[in-house]
Coordinates of N, CA and C and ligand atoms in Angstrom, one line a residue:
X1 N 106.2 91.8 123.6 CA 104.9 92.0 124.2 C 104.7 91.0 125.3
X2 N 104.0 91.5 126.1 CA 103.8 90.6 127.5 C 102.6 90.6 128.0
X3 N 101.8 89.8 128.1 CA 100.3 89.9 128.7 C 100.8 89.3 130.5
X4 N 100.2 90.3 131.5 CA 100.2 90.4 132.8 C 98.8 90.0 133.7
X5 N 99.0 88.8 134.3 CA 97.8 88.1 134.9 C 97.5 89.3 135.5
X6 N 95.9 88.8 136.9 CA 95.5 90.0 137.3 C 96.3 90.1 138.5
X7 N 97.6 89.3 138.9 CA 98.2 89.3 140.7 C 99.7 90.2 139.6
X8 N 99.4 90.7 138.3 CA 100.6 91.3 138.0 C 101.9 91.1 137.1
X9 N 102.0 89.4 137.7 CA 102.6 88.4 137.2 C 102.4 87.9 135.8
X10 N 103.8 87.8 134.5 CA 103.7 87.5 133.3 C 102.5 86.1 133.6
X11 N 101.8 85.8 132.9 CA 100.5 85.0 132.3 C 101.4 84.6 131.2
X12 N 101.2 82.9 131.7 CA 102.3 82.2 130.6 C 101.5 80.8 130.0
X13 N 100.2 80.3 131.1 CA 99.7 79.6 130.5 C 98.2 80.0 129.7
X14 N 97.7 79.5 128.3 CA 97.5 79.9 127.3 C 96.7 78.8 126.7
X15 N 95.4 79.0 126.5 CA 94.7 78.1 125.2 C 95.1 77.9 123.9
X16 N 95.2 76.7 123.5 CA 94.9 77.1 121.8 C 93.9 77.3 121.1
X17 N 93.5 78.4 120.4 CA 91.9 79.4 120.0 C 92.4 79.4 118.7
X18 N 91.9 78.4 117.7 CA 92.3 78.4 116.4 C 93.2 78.0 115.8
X19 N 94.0 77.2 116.9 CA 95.2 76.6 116.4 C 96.4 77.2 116.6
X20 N 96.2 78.7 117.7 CA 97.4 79.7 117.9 C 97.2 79.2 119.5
X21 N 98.4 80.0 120.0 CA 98.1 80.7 121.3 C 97.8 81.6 121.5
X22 N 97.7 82.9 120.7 CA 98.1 84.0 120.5 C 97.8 84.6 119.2
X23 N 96.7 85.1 118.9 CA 96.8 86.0 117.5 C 96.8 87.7 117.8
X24 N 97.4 88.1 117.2 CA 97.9 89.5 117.2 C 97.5 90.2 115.9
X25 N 96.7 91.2 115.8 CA 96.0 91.9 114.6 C 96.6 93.6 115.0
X26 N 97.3 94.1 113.5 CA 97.8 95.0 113.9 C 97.3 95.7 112.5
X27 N 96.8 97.0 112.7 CA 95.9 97.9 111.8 C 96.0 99.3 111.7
X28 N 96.4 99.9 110.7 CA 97.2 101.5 110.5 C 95.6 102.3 110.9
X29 N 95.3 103.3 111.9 CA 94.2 103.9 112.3 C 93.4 104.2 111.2
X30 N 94.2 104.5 109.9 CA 92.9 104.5 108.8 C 92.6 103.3 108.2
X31 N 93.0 102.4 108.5 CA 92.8 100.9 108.1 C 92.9 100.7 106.6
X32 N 94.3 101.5 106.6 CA 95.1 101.7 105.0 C 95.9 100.0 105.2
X33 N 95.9 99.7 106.5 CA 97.3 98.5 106.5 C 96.7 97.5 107.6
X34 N 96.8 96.4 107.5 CA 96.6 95.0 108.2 C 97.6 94.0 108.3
X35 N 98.2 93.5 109.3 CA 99.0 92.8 109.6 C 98.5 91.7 110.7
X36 N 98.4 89.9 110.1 CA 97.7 89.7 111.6 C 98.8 88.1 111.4
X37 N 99.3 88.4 112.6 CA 100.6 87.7 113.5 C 100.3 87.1 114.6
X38 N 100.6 85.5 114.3 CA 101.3 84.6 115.3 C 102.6 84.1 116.0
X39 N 102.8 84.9 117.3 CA 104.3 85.5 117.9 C 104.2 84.0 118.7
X40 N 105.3 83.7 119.2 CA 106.3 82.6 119.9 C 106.3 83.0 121.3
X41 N 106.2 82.9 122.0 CA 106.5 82.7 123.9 C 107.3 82.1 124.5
X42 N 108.0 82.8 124.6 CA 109.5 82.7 125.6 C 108.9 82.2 127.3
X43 N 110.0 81.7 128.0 CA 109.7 80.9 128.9 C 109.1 82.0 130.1
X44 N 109.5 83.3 129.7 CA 109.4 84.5 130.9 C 108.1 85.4 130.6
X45 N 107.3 84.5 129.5 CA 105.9 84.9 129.1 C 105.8 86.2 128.0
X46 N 107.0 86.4 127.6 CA 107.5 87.4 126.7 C 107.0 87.0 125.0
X47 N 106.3 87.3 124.2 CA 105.8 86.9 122.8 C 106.5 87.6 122.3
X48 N 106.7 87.1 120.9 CA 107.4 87.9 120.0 C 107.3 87.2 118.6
X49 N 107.2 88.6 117.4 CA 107.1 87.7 116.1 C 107.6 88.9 115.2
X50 N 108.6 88.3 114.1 CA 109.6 89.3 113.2 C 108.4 89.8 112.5
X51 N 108.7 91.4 112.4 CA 107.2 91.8 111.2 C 108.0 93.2 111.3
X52 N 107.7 93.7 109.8 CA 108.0 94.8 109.1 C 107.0 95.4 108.8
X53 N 106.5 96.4 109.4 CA 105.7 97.5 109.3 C 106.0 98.6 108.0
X54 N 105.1 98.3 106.6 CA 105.6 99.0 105.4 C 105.7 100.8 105.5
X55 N 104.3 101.1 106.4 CA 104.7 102.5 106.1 C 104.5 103.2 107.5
X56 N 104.7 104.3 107.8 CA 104.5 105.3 108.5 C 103.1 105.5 109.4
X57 N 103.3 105.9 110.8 CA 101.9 105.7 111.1 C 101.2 105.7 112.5
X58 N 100.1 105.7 112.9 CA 99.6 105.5 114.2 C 98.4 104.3 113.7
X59 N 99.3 103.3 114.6 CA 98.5 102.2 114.6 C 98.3 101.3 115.7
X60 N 97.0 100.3 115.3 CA 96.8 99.7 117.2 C 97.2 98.3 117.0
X61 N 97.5 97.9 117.9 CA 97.6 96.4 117.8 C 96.9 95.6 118.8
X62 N 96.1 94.8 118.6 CA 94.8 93.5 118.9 C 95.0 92.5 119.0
X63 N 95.3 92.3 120.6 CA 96.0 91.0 120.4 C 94.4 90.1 121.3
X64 N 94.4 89.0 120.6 CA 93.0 87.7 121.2 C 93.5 86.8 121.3
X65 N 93.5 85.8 122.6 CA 93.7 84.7 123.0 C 93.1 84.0 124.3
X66 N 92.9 83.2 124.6 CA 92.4 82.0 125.9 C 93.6 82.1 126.6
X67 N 93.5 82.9 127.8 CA 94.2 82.7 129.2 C 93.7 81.5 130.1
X68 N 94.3 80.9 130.7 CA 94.4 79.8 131.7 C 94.8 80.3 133.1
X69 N 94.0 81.0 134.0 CA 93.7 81.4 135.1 C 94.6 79.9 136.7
X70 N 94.9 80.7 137.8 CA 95.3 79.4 138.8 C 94.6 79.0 139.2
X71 N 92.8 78.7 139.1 CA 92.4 78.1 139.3 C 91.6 77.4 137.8
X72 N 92.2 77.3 136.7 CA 91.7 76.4 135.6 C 90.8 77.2 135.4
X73 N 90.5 78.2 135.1 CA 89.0 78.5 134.5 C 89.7 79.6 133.2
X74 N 89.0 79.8 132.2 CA 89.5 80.2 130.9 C 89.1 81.7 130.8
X75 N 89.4 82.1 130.4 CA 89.4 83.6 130.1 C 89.5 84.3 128.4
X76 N 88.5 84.4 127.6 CA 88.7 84.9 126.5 C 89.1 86.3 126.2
X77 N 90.1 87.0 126.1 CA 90.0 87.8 126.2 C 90.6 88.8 125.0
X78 N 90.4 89.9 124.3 CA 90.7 91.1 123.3 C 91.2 92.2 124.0
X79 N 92.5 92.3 123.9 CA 93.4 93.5 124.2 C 93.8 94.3 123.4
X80 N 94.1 95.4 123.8 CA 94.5 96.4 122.5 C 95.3 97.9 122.7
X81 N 96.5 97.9 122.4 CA 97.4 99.2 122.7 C 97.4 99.5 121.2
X82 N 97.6 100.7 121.6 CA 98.7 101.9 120.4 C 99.8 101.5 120.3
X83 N 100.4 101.9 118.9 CA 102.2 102.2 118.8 C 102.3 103.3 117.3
X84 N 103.3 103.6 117.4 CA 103.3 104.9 116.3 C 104.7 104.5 115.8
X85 N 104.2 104.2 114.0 CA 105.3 104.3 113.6 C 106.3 105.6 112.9
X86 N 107.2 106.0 113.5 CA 107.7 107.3 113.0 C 107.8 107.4 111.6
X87 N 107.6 108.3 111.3 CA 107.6 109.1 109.3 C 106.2 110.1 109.2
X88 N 106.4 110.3 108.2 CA 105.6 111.1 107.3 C 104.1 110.5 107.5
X89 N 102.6 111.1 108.2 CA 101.6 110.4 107.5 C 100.9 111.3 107.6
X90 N 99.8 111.1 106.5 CA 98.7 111.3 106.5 C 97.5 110.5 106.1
X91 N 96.2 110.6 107.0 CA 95.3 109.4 106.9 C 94.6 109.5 105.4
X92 N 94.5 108.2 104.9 CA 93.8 108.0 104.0 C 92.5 107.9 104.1
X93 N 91.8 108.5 103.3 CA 90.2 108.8 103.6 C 89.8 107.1 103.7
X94 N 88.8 106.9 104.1 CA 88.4 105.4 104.6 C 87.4 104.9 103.1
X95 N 88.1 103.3 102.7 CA 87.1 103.5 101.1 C 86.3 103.3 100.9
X96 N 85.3 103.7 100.0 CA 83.6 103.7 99.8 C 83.7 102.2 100.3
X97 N 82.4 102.1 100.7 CA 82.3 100.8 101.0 C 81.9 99.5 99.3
X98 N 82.4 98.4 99.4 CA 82.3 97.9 98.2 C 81.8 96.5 98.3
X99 N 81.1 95.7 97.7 CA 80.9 94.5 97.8 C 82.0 93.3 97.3
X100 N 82.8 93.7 96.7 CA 83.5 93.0 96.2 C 85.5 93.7 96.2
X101 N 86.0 92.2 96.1 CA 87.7 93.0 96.0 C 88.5 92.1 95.2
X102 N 89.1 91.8 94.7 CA 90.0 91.6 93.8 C 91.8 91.6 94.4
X103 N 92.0 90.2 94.7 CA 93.0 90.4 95.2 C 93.9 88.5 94.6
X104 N 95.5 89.0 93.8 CA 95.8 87.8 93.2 C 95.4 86.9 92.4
X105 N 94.6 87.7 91.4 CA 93.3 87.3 90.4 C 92.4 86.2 90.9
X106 N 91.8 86.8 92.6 CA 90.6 85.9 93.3 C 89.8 87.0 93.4
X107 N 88.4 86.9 93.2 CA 87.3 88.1 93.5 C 87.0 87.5 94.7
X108 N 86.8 88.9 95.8 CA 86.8 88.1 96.9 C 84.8 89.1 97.4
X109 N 84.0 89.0 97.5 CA 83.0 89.1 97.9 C 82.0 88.9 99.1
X110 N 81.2 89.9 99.8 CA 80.6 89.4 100.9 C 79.1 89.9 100.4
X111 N 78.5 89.3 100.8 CA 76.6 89.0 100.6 C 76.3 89.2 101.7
X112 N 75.2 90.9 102.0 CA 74.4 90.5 103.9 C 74.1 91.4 103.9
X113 N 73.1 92.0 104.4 CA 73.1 93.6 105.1 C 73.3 93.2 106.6
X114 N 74.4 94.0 107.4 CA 74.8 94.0 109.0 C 73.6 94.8 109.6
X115 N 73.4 95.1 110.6 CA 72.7 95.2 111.4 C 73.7 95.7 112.2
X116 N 73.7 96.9 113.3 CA 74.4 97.1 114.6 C 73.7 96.1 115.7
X117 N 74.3 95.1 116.5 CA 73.8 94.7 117.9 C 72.8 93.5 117.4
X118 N 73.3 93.3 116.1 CA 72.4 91.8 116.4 C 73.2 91.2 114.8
X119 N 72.8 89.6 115.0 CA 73.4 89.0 114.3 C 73.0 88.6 113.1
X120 N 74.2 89.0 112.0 CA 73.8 88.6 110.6 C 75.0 87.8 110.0
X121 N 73.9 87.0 109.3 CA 74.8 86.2 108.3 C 74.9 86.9 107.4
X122 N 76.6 86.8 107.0 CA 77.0 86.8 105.2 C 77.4 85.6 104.5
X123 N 77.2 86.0 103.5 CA 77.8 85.0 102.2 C 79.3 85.4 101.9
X124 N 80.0 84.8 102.2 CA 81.5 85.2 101.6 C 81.9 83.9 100.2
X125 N 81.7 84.8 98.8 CA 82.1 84.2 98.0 C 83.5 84.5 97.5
X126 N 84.1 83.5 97.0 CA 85.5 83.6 96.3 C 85.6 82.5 94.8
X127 N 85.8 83.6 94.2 CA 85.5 83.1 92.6 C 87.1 83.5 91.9
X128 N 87.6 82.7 90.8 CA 88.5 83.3 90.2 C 88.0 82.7 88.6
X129 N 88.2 84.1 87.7 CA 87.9 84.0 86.4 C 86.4 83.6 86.4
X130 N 86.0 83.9 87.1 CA 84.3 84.1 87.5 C 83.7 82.6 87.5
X131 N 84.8 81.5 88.0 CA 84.3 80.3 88.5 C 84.5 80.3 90.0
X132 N 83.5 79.9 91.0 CA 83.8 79.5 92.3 C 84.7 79.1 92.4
X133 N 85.8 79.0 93.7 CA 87.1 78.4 94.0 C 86.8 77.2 94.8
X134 N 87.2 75.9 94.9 CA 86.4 75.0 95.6 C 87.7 74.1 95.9
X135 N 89.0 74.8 95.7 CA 90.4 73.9 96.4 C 91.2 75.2 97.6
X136 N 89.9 75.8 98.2 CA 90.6 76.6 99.3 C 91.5 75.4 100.4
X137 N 92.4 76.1 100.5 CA 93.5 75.3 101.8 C 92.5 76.2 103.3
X138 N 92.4 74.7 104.3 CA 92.2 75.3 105.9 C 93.8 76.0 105.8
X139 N 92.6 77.2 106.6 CA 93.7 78.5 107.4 C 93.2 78.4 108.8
X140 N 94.3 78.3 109.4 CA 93.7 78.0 110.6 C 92.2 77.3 111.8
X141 N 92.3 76.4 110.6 CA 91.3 74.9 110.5 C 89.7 75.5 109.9
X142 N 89.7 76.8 109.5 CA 88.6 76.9 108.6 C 89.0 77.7 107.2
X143 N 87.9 77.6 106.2 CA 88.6 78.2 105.3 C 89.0 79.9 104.5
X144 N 88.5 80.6 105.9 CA 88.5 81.7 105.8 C 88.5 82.5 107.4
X145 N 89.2 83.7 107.5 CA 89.4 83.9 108.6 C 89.3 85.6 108.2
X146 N 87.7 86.0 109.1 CA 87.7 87.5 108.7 C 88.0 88.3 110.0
X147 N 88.4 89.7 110.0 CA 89.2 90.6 110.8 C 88.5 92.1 110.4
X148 N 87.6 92.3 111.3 CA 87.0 93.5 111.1 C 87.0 94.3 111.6
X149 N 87.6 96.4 111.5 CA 88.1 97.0 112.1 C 86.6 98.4 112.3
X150 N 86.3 98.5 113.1 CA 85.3 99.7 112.9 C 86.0 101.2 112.9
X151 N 85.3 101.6 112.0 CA 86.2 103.3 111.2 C 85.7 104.2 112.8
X152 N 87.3 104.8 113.2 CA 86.9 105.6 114.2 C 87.5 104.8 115.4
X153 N 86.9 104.0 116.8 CA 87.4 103.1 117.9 C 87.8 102.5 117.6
X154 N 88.2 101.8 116.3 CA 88.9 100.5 115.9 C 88.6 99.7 117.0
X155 N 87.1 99.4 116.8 CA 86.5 98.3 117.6 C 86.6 97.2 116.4
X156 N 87.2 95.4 117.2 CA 87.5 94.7 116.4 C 86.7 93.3 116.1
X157 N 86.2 93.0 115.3 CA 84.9 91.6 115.2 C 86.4 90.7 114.1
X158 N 86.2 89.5 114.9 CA 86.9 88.5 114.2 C 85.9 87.3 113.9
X159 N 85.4 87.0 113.0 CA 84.7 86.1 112.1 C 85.2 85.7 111.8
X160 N 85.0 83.5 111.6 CA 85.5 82.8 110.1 C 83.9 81.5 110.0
X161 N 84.0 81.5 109.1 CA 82.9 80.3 108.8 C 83.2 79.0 109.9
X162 N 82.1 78.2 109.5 CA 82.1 76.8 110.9 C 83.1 76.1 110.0
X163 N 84.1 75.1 111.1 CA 85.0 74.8 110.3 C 84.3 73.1 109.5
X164 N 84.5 72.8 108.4 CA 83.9 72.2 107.4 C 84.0 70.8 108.4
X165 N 83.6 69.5 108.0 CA 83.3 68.2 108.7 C 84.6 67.6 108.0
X166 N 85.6 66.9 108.6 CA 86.5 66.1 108.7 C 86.4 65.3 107.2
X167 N 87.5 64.9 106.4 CA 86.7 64.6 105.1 C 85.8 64.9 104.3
X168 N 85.3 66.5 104.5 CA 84.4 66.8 103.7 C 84.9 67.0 102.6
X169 N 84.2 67.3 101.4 CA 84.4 66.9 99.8 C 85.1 68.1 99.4
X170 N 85.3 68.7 98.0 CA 85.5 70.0 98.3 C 85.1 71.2 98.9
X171 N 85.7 72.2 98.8 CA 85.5 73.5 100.1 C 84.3 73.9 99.3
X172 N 83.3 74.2 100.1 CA 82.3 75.1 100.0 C 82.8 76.8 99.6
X173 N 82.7 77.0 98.3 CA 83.2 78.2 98.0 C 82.4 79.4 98.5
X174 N 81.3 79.3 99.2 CA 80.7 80.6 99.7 C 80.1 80.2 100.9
X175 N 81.1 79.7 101.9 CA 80.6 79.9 103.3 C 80.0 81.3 103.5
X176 N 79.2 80.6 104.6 CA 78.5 81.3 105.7 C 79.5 82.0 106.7
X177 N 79.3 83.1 107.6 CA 80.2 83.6 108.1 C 78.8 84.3 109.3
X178 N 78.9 83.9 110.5 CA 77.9 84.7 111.5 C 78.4 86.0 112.2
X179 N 77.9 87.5 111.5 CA 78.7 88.3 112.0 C 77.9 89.3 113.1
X180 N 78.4 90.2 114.1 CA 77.8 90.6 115.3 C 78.4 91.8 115.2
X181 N 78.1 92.5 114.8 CA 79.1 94.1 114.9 C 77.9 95.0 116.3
X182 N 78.7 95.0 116.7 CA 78.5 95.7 117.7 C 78.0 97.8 117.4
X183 N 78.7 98.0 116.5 CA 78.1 99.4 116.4 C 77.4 99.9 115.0
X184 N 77.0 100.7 114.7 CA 76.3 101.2 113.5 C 78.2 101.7 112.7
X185 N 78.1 101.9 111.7 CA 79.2 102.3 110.8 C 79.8 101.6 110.0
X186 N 81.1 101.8 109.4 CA 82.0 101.6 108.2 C 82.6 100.5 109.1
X187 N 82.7 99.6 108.5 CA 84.0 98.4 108.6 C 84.7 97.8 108.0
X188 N 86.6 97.8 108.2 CA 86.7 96.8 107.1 C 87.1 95.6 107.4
X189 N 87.1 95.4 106.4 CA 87.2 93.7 107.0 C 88.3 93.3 106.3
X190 N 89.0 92.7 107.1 CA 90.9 91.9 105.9 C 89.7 90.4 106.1
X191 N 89.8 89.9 104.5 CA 89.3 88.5 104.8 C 90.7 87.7 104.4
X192 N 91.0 86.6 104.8 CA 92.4 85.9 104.6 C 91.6 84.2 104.1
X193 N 92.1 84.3 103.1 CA 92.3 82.5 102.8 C 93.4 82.2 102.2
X194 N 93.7 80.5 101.8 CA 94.8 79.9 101.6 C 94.4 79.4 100.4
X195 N 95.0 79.0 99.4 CA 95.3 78.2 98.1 C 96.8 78.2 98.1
X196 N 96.7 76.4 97.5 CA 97.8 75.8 97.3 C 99.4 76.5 98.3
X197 N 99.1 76.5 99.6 CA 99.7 77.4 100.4 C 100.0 78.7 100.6
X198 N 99.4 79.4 99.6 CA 99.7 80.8 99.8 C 98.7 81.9 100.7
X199 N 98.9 82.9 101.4 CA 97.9 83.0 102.3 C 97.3 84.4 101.2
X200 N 96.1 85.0 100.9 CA 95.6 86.0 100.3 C 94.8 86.9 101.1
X201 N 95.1 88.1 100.9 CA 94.8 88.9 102.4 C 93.6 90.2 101.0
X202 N 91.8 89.5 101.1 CA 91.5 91.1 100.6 C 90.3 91.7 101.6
X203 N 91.1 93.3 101.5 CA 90.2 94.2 102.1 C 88.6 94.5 101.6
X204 N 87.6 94.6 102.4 CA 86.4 94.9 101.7 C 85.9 95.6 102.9
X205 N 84.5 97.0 102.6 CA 84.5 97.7 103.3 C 83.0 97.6 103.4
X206 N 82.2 97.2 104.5 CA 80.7 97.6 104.4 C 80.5 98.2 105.8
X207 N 79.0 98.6 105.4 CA 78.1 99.8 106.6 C 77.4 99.3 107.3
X208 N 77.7 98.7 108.4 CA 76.3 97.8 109.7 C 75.2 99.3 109.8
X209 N 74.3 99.0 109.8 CA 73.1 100.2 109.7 C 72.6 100.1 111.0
Ligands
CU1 CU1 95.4 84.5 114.1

């Protein structure tokens, strides 16, 4: 992958936005599959990151990062191509929408009604054995990092809660998360947190009205 300044030229210098250079969100068009990757940069502005794509498919890939412009000024920007992986597919209907998910015996939950074009808070709780979790690990310096795909344009909202105060006591098990969906519909959202290193990736699906 290669992101191309606007004179044409590989774009090699790069913000750090979360502690990446480079985050790359890659999502099966029914948003049966989520993959979200931090690739390496070669000296010729060339990214690259080993990933095994499980199944079959037409899917986009989302790449967000801070460009560094020749005159210093910063550029936030959300890109996004196609690629098709060859095999057999057929799309999986998109799932009811649910308030809750269950993933690695963590219940992972969001609290909020969305709104299209204006901003709402959720509650993202994470409970296991129906106690709050309150030894979440920073994932990329907060404790939760959400990736929301809209059913249809795979228009993309990346959310994570404010990242907690330096020494703060245990993790707040149901941050806040300030979300902006841009259109009325189905979304899903991969939310990702960390315990004791491991990273936990669950899907949950709600309706911005
Ligand atoms: Cu990332």
């Amino acid at each position: 992958m290669r992101i191309a300044s606007t004179s044409g030229a590989p774009q090699t210098r790069f913000q750090l936005a979360q502690e990446k250079l480079m985050h790359v969100y890659v999502v099966r068009r029914d948003l049966a599959d989520f993959y979200h990757l931090h690739p390496d940069m070669a000296a010729d502005g060339t990214w690259s990151a080993p990933f095994t794509v499980s199944r079959p498919g037409p899917y986009r890939l989302v790449t967000e990062f801070a460009a560094i412009d020749e005159q210093s000024r910063l550029h936030h920007l959300v890109l996004g191509t196609d690629f098709e992986v060859p095999g057999p597919y057929t799309a999986e209907l998109p799932p009811a929408p649910t308030a809750d998910s269950r993933i690695d015996d963590y219940d992972v939950a969001v609290d909020g009604d969305p709104v299209a074009g204006q901003p709402t808070m959720l509650t993202l709780r994470i409970t296991r054995n129906g106690s709050p979790v309150t030894d979440l690990d920073l994932y990329l310096g907060t404790v939760a990092h959400l990736t929301a795909f809209h059913e249809g344009d795979l228009q993309v909202v990346h959310m994570h809660p404010q990242a907690p105060p330096p020494g703060a006591g245990p993790r707040d098990s149901a941050p806040m998360v300030n979300a902006d969906f841009p259109a009325k519909g189905l979304y899903r959202i991969f939310i990702q947190f960390q315990t004791d290193g491991q990273l936990h990736t669950a899907p949950i699906t709600v309706v911005a009205q």
